[in-house]
Tab-separated table of C-alpha atoms and ligand atoms in Angstrom:
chain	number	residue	atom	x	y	z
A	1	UNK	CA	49.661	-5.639	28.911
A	2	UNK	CA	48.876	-4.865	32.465
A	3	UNK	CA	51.798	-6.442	35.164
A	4	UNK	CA	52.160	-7.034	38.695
A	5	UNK	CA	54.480	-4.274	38.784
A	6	UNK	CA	52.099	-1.915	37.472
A	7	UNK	CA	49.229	-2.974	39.584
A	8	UNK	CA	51.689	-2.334	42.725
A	9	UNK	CA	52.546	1.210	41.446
A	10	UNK	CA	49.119	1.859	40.845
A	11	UNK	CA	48.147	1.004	44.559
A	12	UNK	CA	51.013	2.584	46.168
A	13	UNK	CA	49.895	5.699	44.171
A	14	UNK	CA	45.970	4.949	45.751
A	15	UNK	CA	47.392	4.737	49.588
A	16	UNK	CA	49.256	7.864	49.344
A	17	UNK	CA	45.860	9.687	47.793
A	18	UNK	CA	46.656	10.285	44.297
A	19	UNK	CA	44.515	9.308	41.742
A	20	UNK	CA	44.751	6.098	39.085
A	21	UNK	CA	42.643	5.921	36.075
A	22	UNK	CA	41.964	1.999	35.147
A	23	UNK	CA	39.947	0.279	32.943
A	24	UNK	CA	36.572	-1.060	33.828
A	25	UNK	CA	34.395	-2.884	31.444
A	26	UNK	CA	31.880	-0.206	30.803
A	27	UNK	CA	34.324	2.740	30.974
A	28	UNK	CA	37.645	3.787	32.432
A	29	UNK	CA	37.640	5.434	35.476
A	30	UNK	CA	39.098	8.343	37.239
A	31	UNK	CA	40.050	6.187	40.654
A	32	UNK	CA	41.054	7.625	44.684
A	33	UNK	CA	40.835	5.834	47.487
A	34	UNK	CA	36.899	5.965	48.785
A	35	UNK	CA	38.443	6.021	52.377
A	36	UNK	CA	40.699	8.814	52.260
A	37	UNK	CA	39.460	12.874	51.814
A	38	UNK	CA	41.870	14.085	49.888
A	39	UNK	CA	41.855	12.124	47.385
A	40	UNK	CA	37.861	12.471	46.844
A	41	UNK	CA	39.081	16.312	46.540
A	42	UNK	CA	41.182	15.432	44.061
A	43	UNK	CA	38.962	13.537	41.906
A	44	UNK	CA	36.352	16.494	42.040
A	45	UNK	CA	39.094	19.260	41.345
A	46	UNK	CA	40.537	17.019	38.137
A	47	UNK	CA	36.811	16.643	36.661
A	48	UNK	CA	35.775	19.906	37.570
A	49	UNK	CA	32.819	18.196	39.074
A	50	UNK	CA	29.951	20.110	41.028
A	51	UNK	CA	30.309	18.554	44.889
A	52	UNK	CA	26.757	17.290	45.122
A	53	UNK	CA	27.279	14.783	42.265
A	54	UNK	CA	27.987	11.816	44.156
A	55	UNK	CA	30.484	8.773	43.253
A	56	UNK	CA	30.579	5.388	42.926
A	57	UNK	CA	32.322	2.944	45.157
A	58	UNK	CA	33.810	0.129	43.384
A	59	UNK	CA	34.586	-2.770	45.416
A	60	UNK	CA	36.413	-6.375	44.508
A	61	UNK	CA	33.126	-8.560	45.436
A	62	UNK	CA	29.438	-8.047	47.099
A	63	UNK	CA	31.337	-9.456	50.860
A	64	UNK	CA	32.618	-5.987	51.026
A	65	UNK	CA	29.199	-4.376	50.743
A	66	UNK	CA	28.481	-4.373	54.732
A	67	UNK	CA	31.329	-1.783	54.800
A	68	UNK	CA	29.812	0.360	52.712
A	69	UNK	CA	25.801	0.023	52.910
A	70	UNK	CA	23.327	-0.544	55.570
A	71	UNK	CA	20.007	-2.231	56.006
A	72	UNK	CA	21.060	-4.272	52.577
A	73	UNK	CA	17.814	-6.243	51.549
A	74	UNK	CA	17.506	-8.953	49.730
A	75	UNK	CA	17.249	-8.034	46.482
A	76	UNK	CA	20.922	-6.659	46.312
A	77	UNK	CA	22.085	-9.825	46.676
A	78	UNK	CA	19.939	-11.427	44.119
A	79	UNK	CA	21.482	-9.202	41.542
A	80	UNK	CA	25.009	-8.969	43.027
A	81	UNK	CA	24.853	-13.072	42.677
A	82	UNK	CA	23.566	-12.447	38.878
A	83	UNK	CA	25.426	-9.637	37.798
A	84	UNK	CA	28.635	-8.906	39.889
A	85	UNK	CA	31.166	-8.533	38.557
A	86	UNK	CA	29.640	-6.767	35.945
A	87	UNK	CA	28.422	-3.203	34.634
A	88	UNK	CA	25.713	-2.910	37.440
A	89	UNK	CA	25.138	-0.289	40.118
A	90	UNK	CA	23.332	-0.649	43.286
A	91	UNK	CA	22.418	2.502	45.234
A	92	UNK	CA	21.809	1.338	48.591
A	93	UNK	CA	21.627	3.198	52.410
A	94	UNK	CA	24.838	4.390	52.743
A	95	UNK	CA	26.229	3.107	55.894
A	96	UNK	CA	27.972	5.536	58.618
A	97	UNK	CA	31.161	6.662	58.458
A	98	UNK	CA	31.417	7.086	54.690
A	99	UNK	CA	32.142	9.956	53.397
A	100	UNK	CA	29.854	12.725	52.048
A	101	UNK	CA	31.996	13.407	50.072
A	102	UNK	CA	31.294	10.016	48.263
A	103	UNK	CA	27.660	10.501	48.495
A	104	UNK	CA	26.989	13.993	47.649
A	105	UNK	CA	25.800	14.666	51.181
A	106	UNK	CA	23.020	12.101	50.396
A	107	UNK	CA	22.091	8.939	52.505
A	108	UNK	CA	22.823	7.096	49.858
A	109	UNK	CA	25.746	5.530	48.102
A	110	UNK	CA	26.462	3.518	44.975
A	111	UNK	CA	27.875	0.215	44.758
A	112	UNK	CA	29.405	-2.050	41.583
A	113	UNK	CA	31.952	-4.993	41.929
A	114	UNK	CA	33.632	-4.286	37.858
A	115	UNK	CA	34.340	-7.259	36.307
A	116	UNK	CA	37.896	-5.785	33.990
A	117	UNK	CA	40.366	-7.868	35.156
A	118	UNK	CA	42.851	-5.293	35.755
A	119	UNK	CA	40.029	-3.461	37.983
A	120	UNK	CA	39.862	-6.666	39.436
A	121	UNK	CA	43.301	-6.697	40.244
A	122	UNK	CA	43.366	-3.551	41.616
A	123	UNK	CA	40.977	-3.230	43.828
A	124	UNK	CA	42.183	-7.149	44.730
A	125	UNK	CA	46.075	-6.073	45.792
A	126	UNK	CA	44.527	-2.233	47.321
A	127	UNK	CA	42.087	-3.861	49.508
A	128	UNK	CA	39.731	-1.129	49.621
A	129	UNK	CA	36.756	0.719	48.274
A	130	UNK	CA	37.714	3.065	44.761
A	131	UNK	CA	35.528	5.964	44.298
A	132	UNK	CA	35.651	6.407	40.360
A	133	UNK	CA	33.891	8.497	38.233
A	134	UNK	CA	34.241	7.988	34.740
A	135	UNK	CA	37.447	9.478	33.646
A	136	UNK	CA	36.237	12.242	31.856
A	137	UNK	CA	36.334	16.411	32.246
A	138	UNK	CA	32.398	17.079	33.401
A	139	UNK	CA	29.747	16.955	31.088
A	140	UNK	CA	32.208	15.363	28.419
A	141	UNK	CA	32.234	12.241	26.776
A	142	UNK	CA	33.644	9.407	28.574
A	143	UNK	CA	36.503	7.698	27.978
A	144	UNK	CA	36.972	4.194	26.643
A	145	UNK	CA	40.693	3.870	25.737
A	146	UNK	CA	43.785	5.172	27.929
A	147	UNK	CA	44.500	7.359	25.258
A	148	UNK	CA	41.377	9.393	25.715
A	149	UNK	CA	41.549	9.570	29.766
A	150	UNK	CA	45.503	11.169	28.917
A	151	UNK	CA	43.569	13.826	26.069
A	152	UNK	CA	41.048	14.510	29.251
A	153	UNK	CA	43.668	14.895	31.965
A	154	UNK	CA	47.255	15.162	31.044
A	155	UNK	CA	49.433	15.013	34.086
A	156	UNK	CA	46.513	15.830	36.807
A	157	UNK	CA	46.481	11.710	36.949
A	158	UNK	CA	49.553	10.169	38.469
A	159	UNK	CA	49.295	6.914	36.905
A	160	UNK	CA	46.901	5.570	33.553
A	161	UNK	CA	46.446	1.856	33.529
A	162	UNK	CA	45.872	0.574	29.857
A	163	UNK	CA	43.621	-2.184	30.210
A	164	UNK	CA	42.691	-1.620	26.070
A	165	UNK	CA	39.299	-0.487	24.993
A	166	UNK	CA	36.575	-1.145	26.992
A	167	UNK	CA	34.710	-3.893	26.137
A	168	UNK	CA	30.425	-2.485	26.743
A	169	UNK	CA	31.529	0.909	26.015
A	170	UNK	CA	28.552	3.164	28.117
A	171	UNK	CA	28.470	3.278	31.739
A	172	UNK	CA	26.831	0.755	33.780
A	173	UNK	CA	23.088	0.457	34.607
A	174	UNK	CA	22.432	2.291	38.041
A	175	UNK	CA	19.734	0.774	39.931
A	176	UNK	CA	18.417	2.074	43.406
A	177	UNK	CA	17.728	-0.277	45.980
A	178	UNK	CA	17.326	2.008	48.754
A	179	UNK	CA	13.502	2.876	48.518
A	180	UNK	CA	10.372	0.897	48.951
A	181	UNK	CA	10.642	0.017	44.871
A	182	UNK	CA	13.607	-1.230	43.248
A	183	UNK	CA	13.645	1.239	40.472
A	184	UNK	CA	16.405	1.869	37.366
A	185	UNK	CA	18.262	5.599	37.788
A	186	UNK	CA	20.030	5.331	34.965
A	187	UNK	CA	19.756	2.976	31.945
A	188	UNK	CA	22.925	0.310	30.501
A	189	UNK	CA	23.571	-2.245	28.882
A	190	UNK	CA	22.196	-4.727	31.640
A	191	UNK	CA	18.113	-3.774	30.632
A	192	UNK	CA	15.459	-3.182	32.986
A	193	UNK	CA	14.125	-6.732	31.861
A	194	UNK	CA	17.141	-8.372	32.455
A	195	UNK	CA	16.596	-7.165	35.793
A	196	UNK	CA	13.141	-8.142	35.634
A	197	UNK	CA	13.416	-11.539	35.144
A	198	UNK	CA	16.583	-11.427	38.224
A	199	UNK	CA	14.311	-10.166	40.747
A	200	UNK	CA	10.978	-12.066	39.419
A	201	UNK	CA	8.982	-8.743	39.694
A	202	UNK	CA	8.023	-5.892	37.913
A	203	UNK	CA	10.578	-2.753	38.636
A	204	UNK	CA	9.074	0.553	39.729
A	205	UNK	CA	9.418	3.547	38.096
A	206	UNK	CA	12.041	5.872	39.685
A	207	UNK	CA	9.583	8.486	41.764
A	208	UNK	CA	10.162	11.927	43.952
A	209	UNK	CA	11.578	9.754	46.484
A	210	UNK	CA	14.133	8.120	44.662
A	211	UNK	CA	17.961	9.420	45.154
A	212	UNK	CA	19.091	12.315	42.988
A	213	UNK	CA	21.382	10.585	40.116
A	214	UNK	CA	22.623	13.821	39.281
A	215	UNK	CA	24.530	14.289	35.599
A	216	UNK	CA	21.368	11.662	34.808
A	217	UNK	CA	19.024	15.029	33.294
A	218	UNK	CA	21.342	17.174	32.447
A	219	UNK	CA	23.340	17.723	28.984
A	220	UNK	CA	26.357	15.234	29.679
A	221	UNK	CA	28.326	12.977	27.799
A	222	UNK	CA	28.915	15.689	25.321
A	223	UNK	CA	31.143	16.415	22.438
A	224	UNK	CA	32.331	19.923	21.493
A	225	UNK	CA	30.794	20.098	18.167
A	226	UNK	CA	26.726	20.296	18.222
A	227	UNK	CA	25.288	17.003	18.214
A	228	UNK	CA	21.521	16.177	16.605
A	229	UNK	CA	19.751	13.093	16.368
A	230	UNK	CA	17.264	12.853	13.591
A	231	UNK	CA	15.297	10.220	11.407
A	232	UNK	CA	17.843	8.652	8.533
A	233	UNK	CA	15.920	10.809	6.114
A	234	UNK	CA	16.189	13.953	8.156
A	235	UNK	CA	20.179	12.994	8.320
A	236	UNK	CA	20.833	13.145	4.664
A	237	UNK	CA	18.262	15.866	3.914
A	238	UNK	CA	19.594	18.396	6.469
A	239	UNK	CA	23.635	17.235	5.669
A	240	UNK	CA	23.139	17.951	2.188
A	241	UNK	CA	21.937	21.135	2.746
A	242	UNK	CA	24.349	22.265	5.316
A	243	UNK	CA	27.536	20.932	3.082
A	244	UNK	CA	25.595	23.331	0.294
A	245	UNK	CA	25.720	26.155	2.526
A	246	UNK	CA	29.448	25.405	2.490
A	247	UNK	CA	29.064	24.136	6.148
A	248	UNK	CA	31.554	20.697	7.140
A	249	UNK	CA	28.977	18.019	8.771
A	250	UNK	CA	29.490	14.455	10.522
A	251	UNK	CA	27.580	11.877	10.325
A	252	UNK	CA	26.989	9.254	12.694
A	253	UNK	CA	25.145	6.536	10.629
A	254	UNK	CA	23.759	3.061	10.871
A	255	UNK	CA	21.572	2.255	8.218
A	256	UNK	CA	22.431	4.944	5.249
A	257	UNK	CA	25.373	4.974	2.641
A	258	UNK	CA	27.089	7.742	2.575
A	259	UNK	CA	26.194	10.062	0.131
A	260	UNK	CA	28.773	11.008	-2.523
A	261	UNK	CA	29.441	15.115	-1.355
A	262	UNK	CA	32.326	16.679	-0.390
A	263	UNK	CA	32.960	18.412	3.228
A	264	UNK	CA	30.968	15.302	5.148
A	265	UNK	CA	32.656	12.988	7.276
A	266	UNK	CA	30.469	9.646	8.125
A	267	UNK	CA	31.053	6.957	10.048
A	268	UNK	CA	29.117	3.696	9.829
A	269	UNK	CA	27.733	2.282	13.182
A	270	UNK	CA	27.547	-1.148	14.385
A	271	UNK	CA	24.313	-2.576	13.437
A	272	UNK	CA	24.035	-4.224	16.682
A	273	UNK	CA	23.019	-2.386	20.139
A	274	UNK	CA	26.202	-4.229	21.928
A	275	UNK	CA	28.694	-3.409	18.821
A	276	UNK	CA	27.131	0.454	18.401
A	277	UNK	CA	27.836	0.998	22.845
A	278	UNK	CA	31.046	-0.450	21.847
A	279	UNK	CA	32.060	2.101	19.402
A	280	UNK	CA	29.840	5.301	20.744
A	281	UNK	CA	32.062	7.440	23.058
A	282	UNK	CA	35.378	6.803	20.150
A	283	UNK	CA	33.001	7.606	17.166
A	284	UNK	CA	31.836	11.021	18.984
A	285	UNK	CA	35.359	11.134	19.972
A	286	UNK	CA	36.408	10.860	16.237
A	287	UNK	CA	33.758	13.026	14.964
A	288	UNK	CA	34.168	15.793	16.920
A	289	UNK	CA	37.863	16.022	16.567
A	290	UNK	CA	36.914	16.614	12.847
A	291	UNK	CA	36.201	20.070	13.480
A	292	UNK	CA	32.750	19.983	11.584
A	293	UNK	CA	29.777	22.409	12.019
A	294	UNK	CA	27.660	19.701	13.372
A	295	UNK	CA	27.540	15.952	14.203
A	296	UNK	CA	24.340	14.518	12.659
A	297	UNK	CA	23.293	11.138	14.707
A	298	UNK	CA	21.178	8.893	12.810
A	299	UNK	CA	17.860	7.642	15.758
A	300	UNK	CA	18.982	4.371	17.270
A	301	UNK	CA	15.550	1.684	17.290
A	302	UNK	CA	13.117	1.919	19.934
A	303	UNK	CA	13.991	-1.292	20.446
A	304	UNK	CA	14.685	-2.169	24.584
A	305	UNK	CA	18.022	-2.855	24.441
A	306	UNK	CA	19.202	0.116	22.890
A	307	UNK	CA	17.498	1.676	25.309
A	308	UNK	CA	20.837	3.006	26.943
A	309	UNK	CA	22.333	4.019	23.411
A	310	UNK	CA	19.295	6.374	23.148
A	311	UNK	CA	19.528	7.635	26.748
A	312	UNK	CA	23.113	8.735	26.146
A	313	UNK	CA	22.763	10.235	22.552
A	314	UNK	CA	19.540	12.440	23.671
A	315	UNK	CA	21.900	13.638	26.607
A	316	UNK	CA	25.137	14.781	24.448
A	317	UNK	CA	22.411	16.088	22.265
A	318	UNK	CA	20.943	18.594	24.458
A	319	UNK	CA	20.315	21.784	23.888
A	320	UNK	CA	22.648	21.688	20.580
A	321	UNK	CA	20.928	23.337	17.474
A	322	UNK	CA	21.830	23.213	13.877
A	323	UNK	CA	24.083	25.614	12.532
A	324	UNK	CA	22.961	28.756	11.453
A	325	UNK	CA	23.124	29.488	7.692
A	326	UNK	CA	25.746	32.653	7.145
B	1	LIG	O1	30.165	2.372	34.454
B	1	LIG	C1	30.227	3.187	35.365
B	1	LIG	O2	29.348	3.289	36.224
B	1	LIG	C2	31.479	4.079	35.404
B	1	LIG	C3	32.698	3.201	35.721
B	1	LIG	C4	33.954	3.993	35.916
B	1	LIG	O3	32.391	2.414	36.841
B	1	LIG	N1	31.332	5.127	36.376
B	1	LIG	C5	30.501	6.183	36.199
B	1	LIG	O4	30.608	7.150	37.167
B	1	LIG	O5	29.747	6.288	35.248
B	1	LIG	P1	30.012	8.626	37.043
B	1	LIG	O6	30.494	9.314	38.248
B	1	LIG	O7	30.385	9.199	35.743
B	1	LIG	O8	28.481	8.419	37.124
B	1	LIG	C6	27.943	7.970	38.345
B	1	LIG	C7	26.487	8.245	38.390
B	1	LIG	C8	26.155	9.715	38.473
B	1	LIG	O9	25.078	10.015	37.613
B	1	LIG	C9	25.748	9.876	39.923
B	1	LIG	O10	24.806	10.883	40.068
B	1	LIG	C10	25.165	8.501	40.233
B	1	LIG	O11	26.000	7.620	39.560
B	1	LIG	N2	25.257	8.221	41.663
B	1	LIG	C11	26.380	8.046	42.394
B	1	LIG	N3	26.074	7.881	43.687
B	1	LIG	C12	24.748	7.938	43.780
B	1	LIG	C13	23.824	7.835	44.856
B	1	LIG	N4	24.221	7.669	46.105
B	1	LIG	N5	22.521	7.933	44.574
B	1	LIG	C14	22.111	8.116	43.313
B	1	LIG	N6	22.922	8.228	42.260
B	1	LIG	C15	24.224	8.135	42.484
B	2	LIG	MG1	30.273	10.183	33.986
């Protein structure tokens, strides 16, 4: 359990620019205060994050927006009054005086009012915007439970706030506002026709002109161990033959039983898209700390709302290829 206490500690920590990692409801994050310079350094030094990859500012509630954003239309508010606080980003004209350092040297910055009460409480008692990545090393899989921001960073955090798992599991749903076309950068757990039916119109797709989102192409959210997603039949086919060719395989699962062979370990998936976010980044986690060969994901359903799950597994699953026979 979170106190007062600790929510005081954690602040004083934020006005003298060190960094807190706290609990959000998507995913914990790495937190500085989005006011002060140093403390951006310090978040980009402790990730080992390229400079142009911008940050998000979390505020307490949309009121605080004006600080932050400029020529705010209409829209934001219409999902700010849906959504906020909740695991929603808005990427809006960044107003002047903020940072680059927050924005990547872009014009644009990104917004979300979390909705975890002890990032509630935080950003409540510090009275300011938190820049926050998720508290992960680059690239890596993001953390859900204090535990795994402490395996990321050891002591280059001054203070962890446990705040337990986190409840959606996968980062919020980024969506720029700052163009002509409200269009989704990144895909969560709040869908693009939940956002839809918010703003009564159609979104547009994300063009040329839309703001870089940048860690949104690349191979990110990674575990160690190669990752492949495959068909269910494709899982079982290709782990039985690597466990033959005496190779140790994971299995990320939702529909299958595990077969009954030696050297695999499998872990059965939620059914459900909300229940399978849930568990994603701690069953990676879990996998890859089993020091297998190769983590074999079983294809989530094409089905909308798992439209996030898939976005996430095809990134950590970039580039990886099976293991070679020896
Ligand atoms: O759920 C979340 O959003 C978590 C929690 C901690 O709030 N945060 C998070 O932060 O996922 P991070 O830094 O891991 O991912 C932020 C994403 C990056 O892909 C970045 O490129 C994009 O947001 N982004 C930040 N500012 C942007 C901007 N001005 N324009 C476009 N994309 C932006
Ligand atoms: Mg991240």
């Amino acid at each position: 359990m979170i106190s007062t206490p600790d929510i005081d500690r954690a602040v004083a920590v934020l006005r003298g620019g060190g960094l807190v990692a706290f609990p959000t409801e998507t995913v914990y994050g790495l937190g500085g205060d989005a006011a002060n310079e140093e403390a951006l350094k310090k978040i980009f030094a402790a990730k080992g994050r390229p400079h142009d990859h911008p940050l998000i500012v979390h505020i307490a509630e949309a009121a605080e927006l004006a600080h932050w954003a400029r020529e705010i239309p209409p829209s934001t508010h219409t999902l700010a009054r849906r959504f906020w606080p909740g695991p929603l980003t808005l990427v809006l004209k960044r107003a002047s005086g903020v940072s680059e350092l927050v924005t990547g040297g872009q014009d644009s910055i990104a917004v979300r009012a979390p909705s975890h009460p002890v990032a509630r409480a935080l950003l409540a008692r510090f009275g300011g915007g938190i820049a926050a990545p998720s508290a992960n090393r680059y690239g890596r899989v993001s953390a859900t439970t204090a535990e795994h921001v402490r395996q990321e960073f050891g002591a280059s955090v001054d203070l962890v706030l446990d705040g337990g798992a986190a409840e959606v599991g996968i980062e919020s749903t980024i969506v720029d506002l700052s163009g002509a076309e409200p269009a989704v950068l990144r895909p969560g757990m709040i869908t693009q026709a939940m956002l839809e039916e918010a703003l009564g119109r159609a979104l547009g797709a994300r063009s040329s002109g839309s703001p870089r989102a940048p860690g949104t192409h690349t191979r990110h959210y990674a575990p160690q161990t190669p990752l492949m997603v495959m068909e269910v039949d494709l899982v079982l086919e290709l782990a039985s033959s690597l466990v033959r060719q005496g190779k140790r395989v994971a299995v990320l699962a939702r529909s299958a039983r595990a077969p009954l062979l030696a050297g695999i370990t499998w872990i059965a998936a939620p059914p459900d898209a909300a229940g399978y976010a849930h568990d994603l980044y701690a069953n990676l986690r879990r996998l890859d700390a089993a020091g297998c060969d190769a983590i074999l994901a079983e294809a989530p359903p094409e089905a909308p709302e798992w439209a996030a799950i898939r976005d996430r597994l095809m990134r950590a699953s970039a580039g990886a290829a099976p293991p070679e026979a020896t």
